[in-house]
Amino acid sequence: MSERITRALVRDVQLEDLGTLALVTLDNGLDFTKPNTLGAGGMAALREAFEAVSARADAGEIVAAAVTGKPFHFAAGADLHAAAGITTTEQAREIAEAGHDTYRILSDMAVPTFAYVGGVALGGGMELALSATYRTVAASVRNLGLPEVFLGLIPGWGGTFLMPHLIGIEKALGVVVENPLRNNRQLKAGEAVALGVMDVALEPADFLAESLRWSARVLRGEVTPDRPEPLDEAGRARWLAGVDAARAKVDGRLHGAAPAPYVALDLLALAADGDRDASFAAENDALADLIVSPEFKAGVYAFDLTSSRAKRPVGAPSANLARPVRSVGVVGAGLMASQLALLFARRMRVPVIMRDLDAERAEKGLGFVRAEVAKLAEQGRIGADEANRITSLVSASTDLADLAVSDLVIEAVFEELDVKKKVFAELETVIGSGTILATNTSALSITAMAADLQHPERVVGLHFFNPVAQMPLVEVIRAERTDDATYATAFAVAKASGKSAIAVADAPGFVVNRLLVRLLGEVLGALEDGTDVPTADAALRPLGLPMGPFQLLQLVGPAVAMHVLDTLREHLGDRYPTSPGLARMVTDGTPFVTYEGRPTAASPVDPGIERYFGSRAGRAYTAPELLDRVGGALAEEVTLMLDEQVVSEAADIDLGMILGAGWPFHLGGITPYLRRTGHLDRDAAS
């Protein structure tokens, strides 16, 4: 693919009575949906513009210089696909050096320099802004940051040096390492100003004019943005201690599985020396190695899935077929049902009514929604008016007839087929002919659920993941008789809820749970064979999953895990084996991990659970052997799922595991990983 060169257009602006400001505008000539990127041609054009402006600054012809972007986009950094096509470290080093050489011209200019960030500024785009003396940002901007670690790279155009020296190491660790590892969390304008990344947020309607006025005030000395004090020895010690603490946190999560976060931490530690040239040279070395790494290639593939395919689900009917959903009913008022009610009210902005069997449970669900809304308000994530709006949209009832006015009703009751069939049969007696019936089942047959209904064509699966607010995936499942309008509406609801959807056939466990439960079944099987708990706990760490198998079992709940394992074994056979040890733990109520509140990836595994397992006269696995066993099992299941056409393409399995199971970006989806390890035939997963 040839580069769409981002041009660097220079024009003079009269800065009130102070003189001339040279304004460089980045524009790739495409509409607002195509961000400015800096490939080799774009970087060369920017360097040429900066050199000309710098010469004018040296000659005293201008009093300041500034760089800005086109509407809604400042710059999104390097051209990822061009970078992913690089095959040698020499080529990769040229990219790193070109960025440093170009940005250094802006940093070292003889006049004050400004970055006017009116839109997205990510990666190399953010580093361009950091290279200026001062920065303004439009208050509406929501995508600011350094996401490179998320993709298997490091900020390679000055970010690991400039960011900590601008905002301090503690805040910089959050921007450079922690945010990318939190599913690529990005900053909004107000957050960036609070951190000190940006100097001021200005109204977007007149952003450029306001930025010029602010620049004039800076030049007059009327505004002096805060800057940190020079680093002394005590400050340097605190700096390095902060990096060490961050390294321990990263290691607790990734266990060395991905190189980029560790390289970024090394570079942030080096920045404490205050030697810009040494830091830039180290960035060149690091970027040269990482660009040609398999982790970066995998990261670009995963990025394409989540940024492109996730927005246009393959297999979804035309959106024009979707029916309007102006109100939603939720059957149940438990934890999952309450989370769904909150999601629909907040994102779809429609009335939602929860129905449960008794008033106490209904009121408890309503209380959960109110408490969660209060938390959002306390955290500043929503205002008081928005909080009132959300809570006013959610109500609860014990009367099934109150759901009659809903355009869509979704059940979130106990995961038992007969229970769900009964719920749907009762609903069909009260709802209108156009009401869609959705189920949030995680594994059960939707075709069987709808079999006895008068109108099975209006039944569809909408499988949201727990916790609903954080998990971005919805599996949209079409039963045998689901019609196009119902199916299209389900995709529309997922989109309106702010989620990414994949189209899934009505097969046991669908995509994510089928694979996760297979994985967990292999680990439990290894315990039954005599593998010790510490070995089983450590075996999957090279994958860098967000949770180990035992933490995940505890999060799901041992009883629920056993129920799903039994359900899948019933339909898919002995690949999903019985686990006597798990059954005994459920009977005794014994947890897998020790924790307070909600189990996390850091919750320690209780080695005492070993007493429940070892029922088979097998053999103990080493950690590498168990990892290989799990890889083989997952490859077998993926092959079967593709043969059964559970999804249309392997890419949807990858997307589902990334968004629904936290499968790490650096692995690039489950099928590329299984191909690289030799478990999966390349043709089977293409």
PDB file of N, CA and C in Angstrom, residues 257 294-295 297-298 301 519 539-545 623-624 626-635 638 654 657-658 663-682 685:
ATOM      1  N   ALA A 257       5.976 -11.768  29.537  1.00  0.00           N
ATOM      2  CA  ALA A 257       5.405 -12.293  28.292  1.00  0.00           C
ATOM      3  C   ALA A 257       5.585 -11.354  27.105  1.00  0.00           C
ATOM      4  N   PRO A 294       7.976 -10.166  16.309  1.00  0.00           N
ATOM      5  CA  PRO A 294       6.657 -10.768  16.059  1.00  0.00           C
ATOM      6  C   PRO A 294       5.561 -10.132  16.891  1.00  0.00           C
ATOM      7  N   GLU A 295       5.919  -9.597  18.056  1.00  0.00           N
ATOM      8  CA  GLU A 295       4.905  -8.970  18.909  1.00  0.00           C
ATOM      9  C   GLU A 295       4.299  -7.738  18.244  1.00  0.00           C
ATOM     10  N   LYS A 297       4.112  -7.160  14.900  1.00  0.00           N
ATOM     11  CA  LYS A 297       3.272  -7.636  13.787  1.00  0.00           C
ATOM     12  C   LYS A 297       1.937  -8.132  14.331  1.00  0.00           C
ATOM     13  N   ALA A 298       1.993  -8.867  15.442  1.00  0.00           N
ATOM     14  CA  ALA A 298       0.766  -9.370  16.057  1.00  0.00           C
ATOM     15  C   ALA A 298      -0.097  -8.217  16.554  1.00  0.00           C
ATOM     16  N   TYR A 301      -2.014  -6.557  13.713  1.00  0.00           N
ATOM     17  CA  TYR A 301      -3.158  -7.395  13.320  1.00  0.00           C
ATOM     18  C   TYR A 301      -4.305  -7.219  14.310  1.00  0.00           C
ATOM     19  N   LEU A 519      -9.958 -24.317  27.842  1.00  0.00           N
ATOM     20  CA  LEU A 519      -8.687 -24.007  28.505  1.00  0.00           C
ATOM     21  C   LEU A 519      -8.736 -24.391  29.980  1.00  0.00           C
ATOM     22  N   ALA A 539       1.800 -22.096  34.548  1.00  0.00           N
ATOM     23  CA  ALA A 539       1.994 -22.633  33.198  1.00  0.00           C
ATOM     24  C   ALA A 539       1.578 -21.668  32.096  1.00  0.00           C
ATOM     25  N   LEU A 540       0.504 -20.919  32.307  1.00  0.00           N
ATOM     26  CA  LEU A 540      -0.018 -20.051  31.252  1.00  0.00           C
ATOM     27  C   LEU A 540       0.532 -18.628  31.311  1.00  0.00           C
ATOM     28  N   ARG A 541       1.430 -18.357  32.255  1.00  0.00           N
ATOM     29  CA  ARG A 541       1.956 -16.999  32.378  1.00  0.00           C
ATOM     30  C   ARG A 541       2.669 -16.496  31.131  1.00  0.00           C
ATOM     31  N   PRO A 542       3.343 -17.364  30.355  1.00  0.00           N
ATOM     32  CA  PRO A 542       3.973 -16.847  29.130  1.00  0.00           C
ATOM     33  C   PRO A 542       2.995 -16.216  28.149  1.00  0.00           C
ATOM     34  N   LEU A 543       1.700 -16.478  28.309  1.00  0.00           N
ATOM     35  CA  LEU A 543       0.715 -15.855  27.426  1.00  0.00           C
ATOM     36  C   LEU A 543       0.441 -14.401  27.805  1.00  0.00           C
ATOM     37  N   GLY A 544       0.680 -14.043  29.065  1.00  0.00           N
ATOM     38  CA  GLY A 544       0.371 -12.678  29.503  1.00  0.00           C
ATOM     39  C   GLY A 544      -1.105 -12.392  29.591  1.00  0.00           C
ATOM     40  N   LEU A 545      -1.904 -13.416  29.926  1.00  0.00           N
ATOM     41  CA  LEU A 545      -3.350 -13.217  30.061  1.00  0.00           C
ATOM     42  C   LEU A 545      -3.652 -12.305  31.238  1.00  0.00           C
ATOM     43  N   ALA A 623       5.357 -27.077  33.689  1.00  0.00           N
ATOM     44  CA  ALA A 623       4.668 -25.889  33.168  1.00  0.00           C
ATOM     45  C   ALA A 623       4.720 -25.826  31.639  1.00  0.00           C
ATOM     46  N   PRO A 624       5.887 -26.042  31.006  1.00  0.00           N
ATOM     47  CA  PRO A 624       5.892 -26.020  29.530  1.00  0.00           C
ATOM     48  C   PRO A 624       5.011 -27.111  28.920  1.00  0.00           C
ATOM     49  N   LEU A 626       2.271 -28.362  30.214  1.00  0.00           N
ATOM     50  CA  LEU A 626       0.866 -27.982  30.359  1.00  0.00           C
ATOM     51  C   LEU A 626       0.502 -26.878  29.372  1.00  0.00           C
ATOM     52  N   LEU A 627       1.401 -25.933  29.157  1.00  0.00           N
ATOM     53  CA  LEU A 627       1.149 -24.887  28.163  1.00  0.00           C
ATOM     54  C   LEU A 627       0.967 -25.511  26.781  1.00  0.00           C
ATOM     55  N   ASP A 628       1.781 -26.498  26.463  1.00  0.00           N
ATOM     56  CA  ASP A 628       1.660 -27.192  25.184  1.00  0.00           C
ATOM     57  C   ASP A 628       0.335 -27.949  25.103  1.00  0.00           C
ATOM     58  N   ARG A 629      -0.056 -28.567  26.207  1.00  0.00           N
ATOM     59  CA  ARG A 629      -1.332 -29.291  26.240  1.00  0.00           C
ATOM     60  C   ARG A 629      -2.492 -28.336  25.989  1.00  0.00           C
ATOM     61  N   VAL A 630      -2.466 -27.181  26.637  1.00  0.00           N
ATOM     62  CA  VAL A 630      -3.526 -26.191  26.455  1.00  0.00           C
ATOM     63  C   VAL A 630      -3.537 -25.684  25.009  1.00  0.00           C
ATOM     64  N   GLY A 631      -2.347 -25.425  24.448  1.00  0.00           N
ATOM     65  CA  GLY A 631      -2.277 -24.960  23.072  1.00  0.00           C
ATOM     66  C   GLY A 631      -2.863 -25.967  22.095  1.00  0.00           C
ATOM     67  N   GLY A 632      -2.569 -27.240  22.303  1.00  0.00           N
ATOM     68  CA  GLY A 632      -3.123 -28.271  21.441  1.00  0.00           C
ATOM     69  C   GLY A 632      -4.632 -28.361  21.545  1.00  0.00           C
ATOM     70  N   ALA A 633      -5.145 -28.239  22.755  1.00  0.00           N
ATOM     71  CA  ALA A 633      -6.592 -28.306  22.965  1.00  0.00           C
ATOM     72  C   ALA A 633      -7.295 -27.120  22.307  1.00  0.00           C
ATOM     73  N   LEU A 634      -6.729 -25.924  22.472  1.00  0.00           N
ATOM     74  CA  LEU A 634      -7.340 -24.741  21.861  1.00  0.00           C
ATOM     75  C   LEU A 634      -7.309 -24.834  20.338  1.00  0.00           C
ATOM     76  N   ALA A 635      -6.217 -25.342  19.792  1.00  0.00           N
ATOM     77  CA  ALA A 635      -6.124 -25.494  18.336  1.00  0.00           C
ATOM     78  C   ALA A 635      -7.179 -26.475  17.827  1.00  0.00           C
ATOM     79  N   VAL A 638     -10.564 -24.613  17.974  1.00  0.00           N
ATOM     80  CA  VAL A 638     -10.670 -23.597  16.924  1.00  0.00           C
ATOM     81  C   VAL A 638     -10.955 -24.255  15.574  1.00  0.00           C
ATOM     82  N   ASP A 654     -10.540 -14.514  16.742  1.00  0.00           N
ATOM     83  CA  ASP A 654      -9.498 -13.654  17.309  1.00  0.00           C
ATOM     84  C   ASP A 654     -10.097 -12.413  17.954  1.00  0.00           C
ATOM     85  N   MET A 657     -11.879 -13.272  21.245  1.00  0.00           N
ATOM     86  CA  MET A 657     -10.991 -13.552  22.372  1.00  0.00           C
ATOM     87  C   MET A 657     -10.273 -12.301  22.860  1.00  0.00           C
ATOM     88  N   ILE A 658      -9.954 -11.391  21.948  1.00  0.00           N
ATOM     89  CA  ILE A 658      -9.311 -10.138  22.369  1.00  0.00           C
ATOM     90  C   ILE A 658     -10.270  -9.294  23.198  1.00  0.00           C
ATOM     91  N   TRP A 663      -7.572 -11.515  25.554  1.00  0.00           N
ATOM     92  CA  TRP A 663      -6.421 -12.142  24.907  1.00  0.00           C
ATOM     93  C   TRP A 663      -5.442 -11.038  24.506  1.00  0.00           C
ATOM     94  N   PRO A 664      -4.178 -11.148  24.914  1.00  0.00           N
ATOM     95  CA  PRO A 664      -3.262 -10.003  24.786  1.00  0.00           C
ATOM     96  C   PRO A 664      -3.000  -9.583  23.338  1.00  0.00           C
ATOM     97  N   PHE A 665      -2.877  -8.280  23.159  1.00  0.00           N
ATOM     98  CA  PHE A 665      -2.578  -7.726  21.838  1.00  0.00           C
ATOM     99  C   PHE A 665      -1.258  -8.268  21.296  1.00  0.00           C
ATOM    100  N   HIS A 666      -0.272  -8.443  22.175  1.00  0.00           N
ATOM    101  CA  HIS A 666       1.049  -8.836  21.679  1.00  0.00           C
ATOM    102  C   HIS A 666       1.043 -10.246  21.108  1.00  0.00           C
ATOM    103  N   LEU A 667      -0.014 -11.026  21.376  1.00  0.00           N
ATOM    104  CA  LEU A 667      -0.153 -12.345  20.762  1.00  0.00           C
ATOM    105  C   LEU A 667      -0.910 -12.263  19.440  1.00  0.00           C
ATOM    106  N   GLY A 668      -1.583 -11.141  19.194  1.00  0.00           N
ATOM    107  CA  GLY A 668      -2.228 -10.916  17.906  1.00  0.00           C
ATOM    108  C   GLY A 668      -3.431 -11.781  17.638  1.00  0.00           C
ATOM    109  N   GLY A 669      -4.168 -12.157  18.658  1.00  0.00           N
ATOM    110  CA  GLY A 669      -5.297 -13.050  18.447  1.00  0.00           C
ATOM    111  C   GLY A 669      -4.877 -14.490  18.684  1.00  0.00           C
ATOM    112  N   ILE A 670      -5.855 -15.337  18.955  1.00  0.00           N
ATOM    113  CA  ILE A 670      -5.534 -16.711  19.336  1.00  0.00           C
ATOM    114  C   ILE A 670      -5.062 -17.545  18.152  1.00  0.00           C
ATOM    115  N   THR A 671      -5.628 -17.330  16.957  1.00  0.00           N
ATOM    116  CA  THR A 671      -5.218 -18.188  15.836  1.00  0.00           C
ATOM    117  C   THR A 671      -3.802 -17.872  15.344  1.00  0.00           C
ATOM    118  N   PRO A 672      -3.372 -16.600  15.262  1.00  0.00           N
ATOM    119  CA  PRO A 672      -1.965 -16.366  14.904  1.00  0.00           C
ATOM    120  C   PRO A 672      -1.007 -16.973  15.928  1.00  0.00           C
ATOM    121  N   TYR A 673      -1.368 -16.867  17.211  1.00  0.00           N
ATOM    122  CA  TYR A 673      -0.513 -17.462  18.247  1.00  0.00           C
ATOM    123  C   TYR A 673      -0.400 -18.971  18.060  1.00  0.00           C
ATOM    124  N   LEU A 674      -1.516 -19.640  17.835  1.00  0.00           N
ATOM    125  CA  LEU A 674      -1.498 -21.094  17.682  1.00  0.00           C
ATOM    126  C   LEU A 674      -0.775 -21.517  16.407  1.00  0.00           C
ATOM    127  N   ARG A 675      -0.800 -20.670  15.379  1.00  0.00           N
ATOM    128  CA  ARG A 675      -0.012 -20.961  14.186  1.00  0.00           C
ATOM    129  C   ARG A 675       1.480 -20.823  14.475  1.00  0.00           C
ATOM    130  N   ARG A 676       1.853 -19.769  15.184  1.00  0.00           N
ATOM    131  CA  ARG A 676       3.277 -19.565  15.479  1.00  0.00           C
ATOM    132  C   ARG A 676       3.840 -20.684  16.339  1.00  0.00           C
ATOM    133  N   THR A 677       3.034 -21.217  17.250  1.00  0.00           N
ATOM    134  CA  THR A 677       3.518 -22.288  18.127  1.00  0.00           C
ATOM    135  C   THR A 677       3.443 -23.654  17.467  1.00  0.00           C
ATOM    136  N   GLY A 678       2.896 -23.718  16.261  1.00  0.00           N
ATOM    137  CA  GLY A 678       2.814 -24.982  15.548  1.00  0.00           C
ATOM    138  C   GLY A 678       1.646 -25.854  15.924  1.00  0.00           C
ATOM    139  N   HIS A 679       0.746 -25.353  16.752  1.00  0.00           N
ATOM    140  CA  HIS A 679      -0.407 -26.152  17.164  1.00  0.00           C
ATOM    141  C   HIS A 679      -1.506 -26.167  16.101  1.00  0.00           C
ATOM    142  N   LEU A 680      -1.583 -25.091  15.327  1.00  0.00           N
ATOM    143  CA  LEU A 680      -2.689 -24.931  14.388  1.00  0.00           C
ATOM    144  C   LEU A 680      -2.155 -24.909  12.973  1.00  0.00           C
ATOM    145  N   ASP A 681      -2.762 -25.705  12.125  1.00  0.00           N
ATOM    146  CA  ASP A 681      -2.398 -25.716  10.716  1.00  0.00           C
ATOM    147  C   ASP A 681      -2.706 -24.360  10.094  1.00  0.00           C
ATOM    148  N   ARG A 682      -1.797 -23.836   9.308  1.00  0.00           N
ATOM    149  CA  ARG A 682      -1.971 -22.490   8.744  1.00  0.00           C
ATOM    150  C   ARG A 682      -3.196 -22.407   7.849  1.00  0.00           C
ATOM    151  N   ALA A 685      -6.664 -22.090   9.766  1.00  0.00           N
ATOM    152  CA  ALA A 685      -7.028 -20.850  10.447  1.00  0.00           C
ATOM    153  C   ALA A 685      -6.982 -19.638   9.545  1.00  0.00           C
TER     154      ALA A 685
END
